C-alpha cells in the first residue's frame, strides 16, 4: 500500500495479464503513430499547394495536390478506426482475466481476510478499478505513447520550417511538461483517496441494505442515511479537489499553446516579410501546430488517467498480494476410506488482532473423537467453541499443535478433500440464490433425488415440498424468503447430504421449536451412529444427543465424559449447563 513505489514499476505489474494483448496494443500504437504521421504530412502538402499557387504551378499539379490532401485525410480516418479495432477486444480479455483472478483469490483468502476487508472495498476493486484499467490500456496508454511520439516528430517538423518558430513552440512546451510532471504527485494521492471513499460508500450501501430490517425496526433509517450522506459529501469534496487539479493543469495546457501561437504568428509574419520564410511554410507551420495541439493538450488528461490506472492496479495487487497462509500441501495425501477419527493434539490458536496477551484463545486443546462417536462441545459464550470448529476444516489454521483425521495431519490433505470428509453447519445458515436442490446438494457427491430426499428427511425439512415449485423453488436473496428455522434445517440437510465421515455442527438447531428439534434430533441420532460428530451445544437437549461431552474453559478441554459423569464431577460443568437455556417444556436431565 506504500506510495513510495514509483509509477512505472506499478504499471508494469499489469504485464503478466496484458501479455496476450501486447502484440495488438503495439500494433495499436503503431496505427496511432501512423495516423499522426499522416496528419502531420498534410501541412507539407499544403505548403506545396500554396507555394505552387504563388509560383504559377499548373492546374494539374494543383488538382493532384488537392486529391492528395483528401486521400491523406481519408487514410488518417482509416488508421484511427484501425487503432480502435486493434485495441478494443484484447483489452476486454485482460479485464475479465483480472476479474477472474481476483475472484479466485477472494475465494482462497482465509476468512480472517474477509473479516478485515469491507465488502464494498472488494466490490469496487472488482468493478470500478478494473474498468479503469481497461480504459487506460485501450485508450490512455496507447494515446499517451502515440501522442508523445507525435509531439516529438511534430517538433522536428516545426524546427525544419524555421528554427525560430520551432524554438518558440518548444520553449512554451517545457512548462507544460513540468506542470504535468508536478501534477502527477498531487493527483495520485487524491485519486486513491477518491477510489477508497467510493469503496467505503459501497460498503455503507451494502450494510444498510443487509441490515434494513434492523435499521427499520429500531427506527434508525436516518442514522444510516446520515452516515451515507457524510460519506457521499466526503467523496464529493475529494472529487472536487480532483477536478480543480485537473482544471488547473488544463488551464496551463490551454493558455500556453495560445500564447505560443500568438508569438509565432508575430515572428512568422516578420520572417515572411524578410523573405526568410515562404507563405506556404508559414501556413504549413500553423497547420502543423494545429495538428499538435490536441496531443499537447491531452497529455495532462492522459497522465491523469495513467495515474488513476496506477492507483487501480495498486489496489488490485493490494488484494492479490495478500499472503494465503492456509495453503494446500505440495503433494497432498489422500484418505480413500475415511474412518472418521478426529484428534486434537495440543491445539493452540489466537486471532491476530486479539489482545489476550501471550495466552491465546485456545491454549492446548486435547480431544479425541473416535469413529462414530458424537461429542458435544460446551462452554460459556466467547470461550472459543465456534473458533474450534472452524479449525477442523481449516477455515482457520492452528497456531501450533495439530488436528488429525484418521491419524493424518489435516494440513497434509488438500482443503477440497478435507472438506469432503468433514462437513459443517452453522447457526447462521447461509443459503445461496439457487433452488432448494442446489442449496442442499452443494457439497454432495451423490446428487440423486434419493440422496436429496434422505437429507431433507433427516433435517425435517419436509416443508420444501409445499413450496410453489417443490425442491426446484428458488430461495435465498433473490428467491423465496424462508424463516430462520427453515433456513437452519436446509443448512443441516446440506451438511448431512455431503455424507461426510465427520459432521461439525455449530448450534444448528437454535431456531427450531422444541417439537421440531426433537424430531431432527431423533433423525440425527440415526445418522450419528455411523458418523463422527462434533456438536456445539447451547441447549440441554443438544447435549443429550451426544455420547460424550467436552467442556471448554480458559482455552482448554477441562472435562470430558458423559453428561452424567460431568454433572457429578465438575462444578464448572454444572454452572454452564444450568446457564444453558432450556426451551419451555424442556427438562434438564
Ligand atoms: N474473526 C475474529 N477475529 C477476532 N476475534 C474473534 C473473531 N471471531 C471471534 N473472535 C473472538 O474469539 C473469542 C471466541 O469466539 P467464538 O466465536 O469462538 O466463541 P463461542 O464460544 O463460539 O461463543 P458463542 O457461544 O457466543 O457462540 C471471542 O472473544 C471473540 O470475540
Ligand atoms: Mg459460537
XYZ file of N, CA, C and O in Angstrom, residues 12-183:
688
model
N 3.864 -1.625 -14.555
C 4.409 -2.822 -15.210
C 3.842 -4.109 -14.626
O 3.912 -5.169 -15.250
N 3.265 -4.025 -13.428
C 2.729 -5.250 -12.827
C 1.563 -5.801 -13.628
O 1.151 -6.941 -13.448
N 1.031 -4.984 -14.530
C -0.091 -5.413 -15.354
C 0.396 -6.362 -16.457
O -0.374 -7.107 -17.048
N 1.724 -6.365 -16.686
C 2.296 -7.137 -17.804
C 1.836 -8.597 -17.886
O 1.425 -9.051 -18.955
N 1.904 -9.341 -16.780
C 1.513 -10.748 -16.886
C 0.085 -10.929 -17.407
O -0.202 -11.870 -18.137
N -0.776 -9.996 -17.021
C -2.155 -10.069 -17.502
C -2.246 -9.647 -18.965
O -3.019 -10.173 -19.741
N -1.442 -8.624 -19.308
C -1.593 -7.982 -20.623
C -0.820 -8.717 -21.714
O -0.936 -8.383 -22.886
N -0.036 -9.743 -21.309
C 0.862 -10.392 -22.250
C 0.194 -10.702 -23.591
O 0.694 -10.350 -24.647
N -0.988 -11.327 -23.519
C -1.659 -11.726 -24.760
C -2.088 -10.518 -25.582
O -2.159 -10.569 -26.799
N -2.384 -9.432 -24.892
C -2.906 -8.262 -25.589
C -1.793 -7.405 -26.179
O -2.047 -6.566 -27.056
N -0.546 -7.650 -25.719
C 0.541 -6.738 -26.096
C 0.752 -6.593 -27.609
O 0.846 -5.478 -28.102
N 0.782 -7.711 -28.383
C 1.006 -7.530 -29.817
C 0.000 -6.554 -30.440
O 0.376 -5.661 -31.191
N -1.264 -6.741 -30.079
C -2.272 -5.862 -30.677
C -2.169 -4.447 -30.130
O -2.438 -3.481 -30.849
N -1.764 -4.333 -28.874
C -1.583 -2.983 -28.319
C -0.445 -2.266 -29.046
O -0.554 -1.093 -29.379
N 0.634 -3.017 -29.318
C 1.756 -2.411 -30.044
C 1.309 -1.995 -31.439
O 1.576 -0.878 -31.892
N 0.567 -2.878 -32.115
C 0.028 -2.526 -33.429
C -0.862 -1.296 -33.321
O -0.866 -0.437 -34.208
N -1.611 -1.225 -32.214
C -2.480 -0.071 -31.987
C -1.667 1.211 -31.885
O -2.024 2.236 -32.473
N -0.550 1.129 -31.148
C 0.323 2.298 -31.024
C 0.876 2.665 -32.396
O 0.896 3.844 -32.787
N 1.299 1.631 -33.157
C 1.835 1.892 -34.495
C 0.773 2.573 -35.360
O 1.058 3.566 -36.062
N -0.461 2.069 -35.286
C -1.545 2.665 -36.083
C -1.764 4.109 -35.654
O -1.959 4.998 -36.505
N -1.711 4.355 -34.335
C -1.944 5.707 -33.835
C -0.843 6.646 -34.300
O -1.115 7.776 -34.731
N 0.395 6.140 -34.244
C 1.509 6.995 -34.679
C 1.437 7.239 -36.190
O 1.671 8.355 -36.669
N 1.051 6.185 -36.933
C 0.911 6.360 -38.387
C -0.146 7.404 -38.686
O 0.033 8.252 -39.569
N -1.262 7.341 -37.947
C -2.327 8.313 -38.165
C -1.790 9.731 -37.920
O -2.070 10.658 -38.694
N -0.980 9.852 -36.857
C -0.423 11.162 -36.542
C 0.547 11.602 -37.635
O 0.560 12.778 -38.038
N 1.342 10.645 -38.125
C 2.300 10.969 -39.177
C 1.576 11.450 -40.426
O 1.991 12.420 -41.076
N 0.485 10.764 -40.751
C -0.305 11.179 -41.910
C -0.840 12.593 -41.688
O -0.762 13.461 -42.560
N -1.375 12.813 -40.452
C -1.919 14.134 -40.137
C -0.833 15.200 -40.274
O -1.086 16.299 -40.767
N 0.402 14.829 -39.846
C 1.495 15.797 -39.931
C 1.960 16.026 -41.367
O 2.563 17.052 -41.669
N 1.694 15.064 -42.243
C 2.159 15.216 -43.620
C 1.227 16.120 -44.431
O 1.616 16.672 -45.457
N -0.007 16.248 -43.960
C -0.957 17.071 -44.711
C -0.468 18.535 -44.833
O -0.492 19.104 -45.925
N 0.033 19.141 -43.730
C 0.551 20.505 -43.863
C 1.670 20.628 -44.899
O 1.778 21.649 -45.583
N 2.477 19.556 -45.043
C 3.548 19.573 -46.047
C 2.961 19.718 -47.447
O 3.470 20.469 -48.288
N 1.886 18.982 -47.684
C 1.236 19.077 -48.992
C 0.647 20.475 -49.165
O 0.714 21.068 -50.236
N 0.073 20.988 -48.059
C -0.494 22.335 -48.096
C 0.562 23.358 -48.517
O 0.306 24.260 -49.307
N 1.763 23.154 -47.933
C 2.834 24.091 -48.261
C 3.122 24.073 -49.765
O 3.189 25.113 -50.414
N 3.241 22.844 -50.315
C 3.468 22.709 -51.763
C 2.359 23.411 -52.529
O 2.587 24.127 -53.496
N 1.110 23.168 -52.048
C -0.064 23.699 -52.717
C 0.014 25.227 -52.778
O -0.134 25.837 -53.855
N 0.271 25.839 -51.634
C 0.279 27.302 -51.578
C 1.475 27.869 -52.340
O 1.346 28.811 -53.112
N 2.628 27.212 -52.154
C 3.794 27.686 -52.891
C 3.606 27.551 -54.393
O 4.041 28.398 -55.154
N 2.912 26.480 -54.838
C 2.721 26.307 -56.283
C 1.713 27.332 -56.803
O 1.768 27.728 -57.957
N 0.790 27.790 -55.926
C -0.121 28.860 -56.338
C 0.667 30.124 -56.636
O 0.484 30.775 -57.649
N 1.594 30.448 -55.690
C 2.310 31.704 -55.866
C 3.391 31.611 -56.935
O 3.826 32.611 -57.463
N 3.824 30.378 -57.257
C 4.826 30.244 -58.311
C 4.228 29.710 -59.595
O 4.889 29.021 -60.363
N 2.912 30.031 -59.808
C 2.180 29.665 -61.028
C 2.371 28.218 -61.439
O 2.860 27.905 -62.516
N 2.063 27.279 -60.533
C 2.100 25.863 -60.872
C 0.948 25.510 -61.801
O -0.020 26.273 -61.928
N 1.040 24.385 -62.486
C -0.020 24.012 -63.422
C -1.265 23.602 -62.645
O -1.208 23.237 -61.475
N -2.426 23.642 -63.364
C -3.690 23.282 -62.736
C -3.709 21.802 -62.367
O -4.323 21.383 -61.394
N -2.930 20.988 -63.187
C -2.892 19.544 -62.918
C -2.232 19.253 -61.562
O -2.731 18.470 -60.763
N -1.064 19.905 -61.337
C -0.413 19.675 -60.036
C -1.319 20.124 -58.905
O -1.417 19.456 -57.868
N -2.017 21.251 -59.115
C -2.968 21.726 -58.105
C -3.996 20.653 -57.774
O -4.212 20.278 -56.621
N -4.625 20.117 -58.864
C -5.640 19.075 -58.696
C -5.093 17.884 -57.935
O -5.707 17.382 -57.001
N -3.924 17.451 -58.377
C -3.391 16.230 -57.752
C -3.031 16.481 -56.289
O -3.190 15.614 -55.435
N -2.579 17.719 -55.977
C -2.268 18.029 -54.585
C -3.528 18.049 -53.719
O -3.547 17.521 -52.599
N -4.613 18.632 -54.274
C -5.878 18.644 -53.530
C -6.358 17.208 -53.279
O -6.774 16.836 -52.177
N -6.250 16.407 -54.333
C -6.634 14.998 -54.210
C -5.803 14.296 -53.136
O -6.305 13.496 -52.343
N -4.508 14.633 -53.123
C -3.599 14.017 -52.163
C -4.022 14.366 -50.720
O -4.073 13.497 -49.837
N -4.363 15.643 -50.513
C -4.826 16.060 -49.188
C -6.046 15.234 -48.779
O -6.146 14.714 -47.665
N -6.961 15.116 -49.756
C -8.178 14.374 -49.493
C -7.858 12.912 -49.140
O -8.355 12.357 -48.157
N -6.978 12.296 -49.927
C -6.614 10.894 -49.702
C -5.937 10.721 -48.344
O -6.210 9.755 -47.610
N -5.067 11.673 -48.007
C -4.372 11.585 -46.720
C -5.361 11.691 -45.558
O -5.264 10.960 -44.564
N -6.345 12.606 -45.722
C -7.379 12.745 -44.689
C -8.109 11.431 -44.488
O -8.343 10.981 -43.356
N -8.457 10.794 -45.621
C -9.173 9.519 -45.568
C -8.319 8.452 -44.877
O -8.784 7.703 -44.012
N -7.040 8.418 -45.243
C -6.115 7.442 -44.662
C -6.033 7.622 -43.143
O -6.047 6.650 -42.381
N -5.998 8.891 -42.713
C -5.914 9.168 -41.279
C -7.133 8.587 -40.558
O -7.004 7.909 -39.519
N -8.315 8.835 -41.133
C -9.541 8.320 -40.524
C -9.479 6.800 -40.420
O -9.790 6.208 -39.383
N -9.033 6.158 -41.510
C -8.964 4.694 -41.516
C -8.011 4.183 -40.443
O -8.295 3.202 -39.753
N -6.872 4.877 -40.298
C -5.890 4.447 -39.294
C -6.433 4.598 -37.877
O -6.178 3.749 -37.013
N -7.208 5.665 -37.659
C -7.802 5.853 -36.333
C -8.777 4.712 -36.030
O -8.778 4.120 -34.944
N -9.588 4.373 -37.041
C -10.529 3.268 -36.877
C -9.779 1.967 -36.612
O -10.168 1.169 -35.760
N -8.691 1.772 -37.348
C -7.881 0.565 -37.182
C -7.343 0.483 -35.757
O -7.382 -0.579 -35.125
N -6.875 1.601 -35.229
C -6.355 1.612 -33.858
C -7.441 1.159 -32.877
O -7.210 0.294 -32.034
N -8.632 1.741 -33.046
C -9.712 1.378 -32.109
C -10.014 -0.108 -32.181
O -10.179 -0.769 -31.163
N -10.100 -0.589 -33.412
C -10.436 -2.006 -33.585
C -9.353 -2.891 -32.971
O -9.632 -3.904 -32.328
N -8.080 -2.487 -33.152
C -6.969 -3.301 -32.656
C -6.973 -3.428 -31.139
O -6.736 -4.496 -30.603
N -7.245 -2.327 -30.452
C -7.034 -2.369 -29.003
C -8.263 -2.802 -28.217
O -8.133 -3.226 -27.068
N -9.430 -2.727 -28.825
C -10.628 -2.929 -28.014
C -10.790 -4.355 -27.500
O -10.890 -4.587 -26.304
N -10.811 -5.338 -28.415
C -11.103 -6.716 -27.999
C -10.085 -7.321 -27.032
O -10.484 -7.868 -26.015
N -8.773 -7.249 -27.350
C -7.844 -7.939 -26.452
C -7.899 -7.387 -25.035
O -7.717 -8.115 -24.066
N -8.189 -6.080 -24.920
C -8.156 -5.450 -23.621
C -9.343 -5.872 -22.758
O -9.240 -5.994 -21.548
N -10.463 -6.137 -23.408
C -11.605 -6.655 -22.646
C -11.223 -7.993 -22.027
O -11.632 -8.312 -20.913
N -10.425 -8.785 -22.751
C -9.940 -10.058 -22.218
C -9.079 -9.855 -20.985
O -9.181 -10.609 -20.023
N -8.238 -8.819 -21.007
C -7.396 -8.522 -19.856
C -8.273 -8.241 -18.646
O -8.051 -8.771 -17.550
N -9.302 -7.440 -18.861
C -10.191 -7.082 -17.749
C -10.844 -8.329 -17.162
O -10.861 -8.521 -15.947
N -11.336 -9.193 -18.021
C -12.041 -10.356 -17.471
C -11.064 -11.333 -16.812
O -11.404 -11.961 -15.814
N -9.831 -11.417 -17.335
C -8.812 -12.250 -16.678
C -8.523 -11.740 -15.267
O -8.421 -12.521 -14.312
N -8.364 -10.434 -15.175
C -8.065 -9.853 -13.864
C -9.210 -10.099 -12.911
O -9.006 -10.394 -11.734
N -10.429 -9.981 -13.424
C -11.592 -10.161 -12.564
C -11.672 -11.610 -12.090
O -11.912 -11.870 -10.910
N -11.444 -12.550 -13.005
C -11.480 -13.963 -12.622
C -10.430 -14.266 -11.566
O -10.694 -14.945 -10.573
N -9.212 -13.745 -11.779
C -8.136 -13.985 -10.810
C -8.468 -13.412 -9.447
O -8.206 -14.039 -8.422
N -9.030 -12.208 -9.468
C -9.391 -11.560 -8.209
C -10.431 -12.401 -7.486
O -10.347 -12.638 -6.283
N -11.403 -12.879 -8.246
C -12.468 -13.683 -7.654
C -11.897 -14.960 -7.039
O -12.211 -15.324 -5.919
N -11.001 -15.616 -7.788
C -10.378 -16.839 -7.269
C -9.614 -16.571 -5.993
O -9.682 -17.317 -5.024
N -8.874 -15.464 -6.025
C -8.070 -15.091 -4.858
C -8.987 -14.854 -3.654
O -8.695 -15.310 -2.547
N -10.111 -14.180 -3.905
C -11.038 -13.906 -2.803
C -11.572 -15.203 -2.215
O -11.801 -15.311 -1.016
N -11.763 -16.199 -3.070
C -12.228 -17.496 -2.580
C -11.155 -18.182 -1.742
O -11.452 -18.910 -0.803
N -9.910 -17.941 -2.137
C -8.787 -18.622 -1.498
C -8.372 -17.976 -0.191
O -7.787 -18.622 0.670
N -8.658 -16.673 -0.074
C -8.202 -15.954 1.110
C -8.937 -16.457 2.339
O -10.114 -16.795 2.269
N -8.228 -16.495 3.466
C -8.854 -17.022 4.684
C -9.972 -16.098 5.159
O -10.005 -14.919 4.788
N -10.869 -16.639 6.002
C -11.960 -15.781 6.451
C -11.452 -14.621 7.278
O -12.116 -13.606 7.353
N -10.254 -14.755 7.846
C -9.731 -13.623 8.619
C -9.534 -12.408 7.712
O -9.697 -11.270 8.128
N -9.212 -12.663 6.427
C -9.100 -11.563 5.468
C -10.451 -10.886 5.272
O -10.573 -9.667 5.318
N -11.472 -11.695 5.088
C -12.803 -11.130 4.843
C -13.356 -10.415 6.071
O -14.174 -9.512 5.957
N -12.889 -10.851 7.269
C -13.272 -10.117 8.473
C -12.707 -8.706 8.451
O -13.315 -7.764 8.925
N -11.506 -8.601 7.870
C -10.805 -7.317 7.888
C -11.251 -6.380 6.776
O -11.249 -5.178 6.930
N -11.567 -6.943 5.606
C -11.830 -6.110 4.439
C -13.321 -5.929 4.233
O -14.033 -6.910 4.013
N -13.791 -4.671 4.211
C -15.210 -4.456 3.959
C -15.576 -4.898 2.537
O -14.776 -4.734 1.609
N -16.770 -5.439 2.405
C -17.151 -5.986 1.092
C -17.213 -4.916 0.017
O -16.934 -5.184 -1.144
N -17.576 -3.690 0.403
C -17.669 -2.621 -0.593
C -16.329 -2.354 -1.255
O -16.240 -2.099 -2.457
N -15.254 -2.438 -0.452
C -13.923 -2.238 -0.992
C -13.591 -3.306 -2.026
O -12.966 -3.025 -3.048
N -14.022 -4.522 -1.741
C -13.737 -5.611 -2.679
C -14.577 -5.440 -3.933
O -14.114 -5.670 -5.055
N -15.814 -5.000 -3.730
C -16.717 -4.790 -4.854
C -16.162 -3.732 -5.799
O -16.114 -3.922 -7.012
N -15.690 -2.600 -5.223
C -15.196 -1.530 -6.090
C -13.925 -1.967 -6.800
O -13.649 -1.546 -7.917
N -13.161 -2.853 -6.143
C -11.957 -3.351 -6.814
C -12.309 -4.276 -7.976
O -11.600 -4.339 -8.966
N -13.386 -5.007 -7.816
C -13.751 -5.966 -8.863
C -14.439 -5.284 -10.037
O -14.474 -5.835 -11.130
N -15.002 -4.108 -9.829
C -15.766 -3.482 -10.918
C -15.092 -2.201 -11.393
O -14.446 -2.173 -12.436
N -15.223 -1.143 -10.573
C -14.746 0.185 -10.946
C -13.269 0.195 -11.335
O -12.895 0.686 -12.399
N -12.418 -0.367 -10.469
C -10.985 -0.322 -10.715
C -10.610 -1.034 -12.000
O -9.793 -0.559 -12.777
N -11.227 -2.195 -12.222
C -10.855 -2.971 -13.405
C -11.333 -2.270 -14.676
O -10.664 -2.312 -15.703
N -12.498 -1.604 -14.589
C -12.987 -0.835 -15.732
C -11.999 0.266 -16.082
O -11.709 0.528 -17.257
N -11.460 0.876 -15.032
C -10.500 1.954 -15.224
C -9.225 1.448 -15.891
O -8.680 2.077 -16.798
N -8.773 0.304 -15.433
C -7.554 -0.272 -16.010
C -7.787 -0.590 -17.487
O -6.928 -0.352 -18.331
N -8.994 -1.113 -17.800
C -9.296 -1.414 -19.200
C -9.245 -0.143 -20.038
O -8.651 -0.105 -21.110
N -9.865 0.933 -19.535
C -9.883 2.176 -20.297
C -8.470 2.705 -20.498
O -8.121 3.229 -21.547
N -7.661 2.547 -19.473
C -6.296 3.055 -19.585
C -5.516 2.257 -20.623
O -4.823 2.816 -21.462
N -5.648 0.938 -20.576
C -4.893 0.096 -21.512
C -5.307 0.365 -22.950
O -4.482 0.450 -23.849
N -6.630 0.468 -23.168
C -7.102 0.538 -24.549
C -6.997 1.944 -25.105
O -6.943 2.143 -26.302
N -6.967 2.924 -24.207
C -7.099 4.292 -24.680
C -5.956 5.135 -24.128
O -5.151 5.677 -24.881
N -5.840 5.176 -22.812
C -4.842 6.040 -22.174
C -3.415 5.716 -22.568
O -2.678 6.576 -23.051
N -3.049 4.455 -22.391
C -1.663 4.056 -22.638
C -1.282 4.266 -24.092
O -0.263 4.871 -24.419
N -2.153 3.759 -24.996
C -1.862 3.827 -26.426
C -1.714 5.282 -26.873
O -0.759 5.646 -27.566
N -2.657 6.119 -26.418
C -2.604 7.514 -26.849
C -1.467 8.278 -26.180
O -0.882 9.178 -26.782
N -1.153 7.904 -24.952
C -0.048 8.581 -24.270
C 1.249 8.374 -25.049
O 1.983 9.321 -25.336
N 1.492 7.121 -25.439
C 2.701 6.832 -26.211
C 2.631 7.517 -27.568
O 3.544 8.245 -27.981
N 1.500 7.330 -28.266
C 1.365 7.861 -29.617
C 1.482 9.387 -29.602
O 2.161 9.975 -30.440
N 0.827 10.021 -28.619
C 0.847 11.485 -28.587
C 2.229 12.020 -28.252
O 2.647 13.046 -28.788
N 2.925 11.315 -27.358
C 4.283 11.752 -27.030
C 5.163 11.673 -28.269
O 5.901 12.624 -28.588
N 5.060 10.553 -29.013
C 5.851 10.405 -30.236
C 5.459 11.487 -31.244
O 6.315 12.108 -31.895
N 4.145 11.728 -31.355
C 3.660 12.739 -32.293
C 4.260 14.109 -31.976
O 4.685 14.849 -32.876
N 4.317 14.423 -30.694
C 4.850 15.730 -30.307
C 6.324 15.842 -30.699
O 6.761 16.853 -31.253
N 7.075 14.750 -30.480
C 8.499 14.785 -30.826
C 8.685 14.973 -32.334
O 9.410 15.871 -32.786
N 7.964 14.151 -33.129
C 8.077 14.284 -34.591
C 7.623 15.677 -35.025
O 8.275 16.340 -35.837
N 6.495 16.098 -34.449
C 5.923 17.395 -34.809
C 6.910 18.528 -34.549
O 7.069 19.435 -35.371
N 7.587 18.446 -33.396
C 8.562 19.487 -33.063
C 9.673 19.526 -34.103
O 10.113 20.599 -34.529
N 10.122 18.326 -34.535
C 11.187 18.292 -35.535
C 10.707 18.942 -36.829
O 11.446 19.702 -37.470
N 9.436 18.659 -37.175
C 8.882 19.263 -38.385
C 8.865 20.788 -38.234
O 9.258 21.527 -39.140
N 8.399 21.240 -37.062
C 8.324 22.684 -36.833
C 9.702 23.331 -36.975
O 9.865 24.379 -37.587
N 10.722 22.661 -36.375
C 12.083 23.177 -36.487
C 12.539 23.228 -37.939
O 13.275 24.120 -38.329
N 12.077 22.230 -38.747
C 12.504 22.201 -40.139
C 11.937 23.393 -40.913
O 12.526 23.859 -41.867
N 10.780 23.890 -40.473
C 10.231 25.072 -41.135
C 11.089 26.288 -40.822
O 11.510 27.015 -41.703
N 11.316 26.469 -39.510
C 12.118 27.611 -39.083
C 12.537 27.365 -37.650
O 11.702 27.084 -36.798
N 13.816 27.506 -37.415
C 14.260 27.164 -36.065
C 13.725 28.142 -35.036
O 13.472 27.793 -33.892
N 13.471 29.401 -35.465
C 12.940 30.382 -34.513
C 11.530 29.972 -34.073
O 11.208 29.920 -32.887
N 10.706 29.657 -35.091
C 9.330 29.256 -34.767
C 9.320 27.982 -33.932
O 8.571 27.849 -32.962
N 10.160 27.042 -34.328
C 10.240 25.782 -33.591
C 10.646 26.020 -32.148
O 10.073 25.445 -31.217
N 11.591 26.935 -31.976
C 12.088 27.227 -30.627
C 10.975 27.820 -29.762
O 10.808 27.447 -28.603
N 10.196 28.729 -30.362
C 9.084 29.323 -29.603
C 8.154 28.216 -29.109
O 7.795 28.155 -27.929
N 7.798 27.346 -30.023
C 6.873 26.261 -29.659
C 7.474 25.391 -28.559
O 6.819 25.048 -27.583
N 8.753 25.098 -28.721
C 9.415 24.214 -27.772
C 9.491 24.861 -26.384
O 9.169 24.229 -25.374
N 9.907 26.143 -26.369
C 10.086 26.841 -25.093
C 8.769 26.883 -24.315
O 8.723 26.726 -23.102
N 7.687 27.060 -25.053
C 6.394 27.113 -24.386
C 5.961 25.716 -23.907
O 5.277 25.571 -22.899
N 6.407 24.701 -24.636
C 6.012 23.334 -24.249
C 6.644 22.898 -22.938
O 6.044 22.144 -22.180
N 7.854 23.382 -22.674
C 8.587 22.914 -21.490
C 7.786 23.114 -20.190
O 7.613 22.165 -19.423
N 7.264 24.356 -19.935
C 6.480 24.488 -18.693
C 5.271 23.559 -18.647
O 4.856 23.130 -17.566
N 4.720 23.264 -19.816
C 3.569 22.354 -19.838
C 3.981 20.980 -19.322
O 3.283 20.348 -18.520
N 5.153 20.529 -19.764
C 5.599 19.203 -19.328
C 5.926 19.211 -17.840
O 5.605 18.279 -17.121
N 6.589 20.304 -17.401
C 6.935 20.385 -15.972
C 5.657 20.369 -15.133
O 5.539 19.641 -14.151
N 4.699 21.179 -15.589
C 3.433 21.247 -14.879
C 2.789 19.859 -14.806
O 2.315 19.432 -13.758
N 2.806 19.178 -15.945
C 2.219 17.837 -15.991
C 2.926 16.896 -15.029
O 2.296 16.101 -14.339
N 4.234 17.058 -14.940
C 5.028 16.195 -14.078
C 4.699 16.456 -12.607
O 4.496 15.533 -11.824
N 4.609 17.740 -12.253
C 4.267 18.106 -10.869
C 2.897 17.587 -10.507
O 2.650 17.094 -9.412
N 2.013 17.748 -11.470
C 0.630 17.345 -11.297
C 0.546 15.883 -10.874
O -0.279 15.487 -10.064
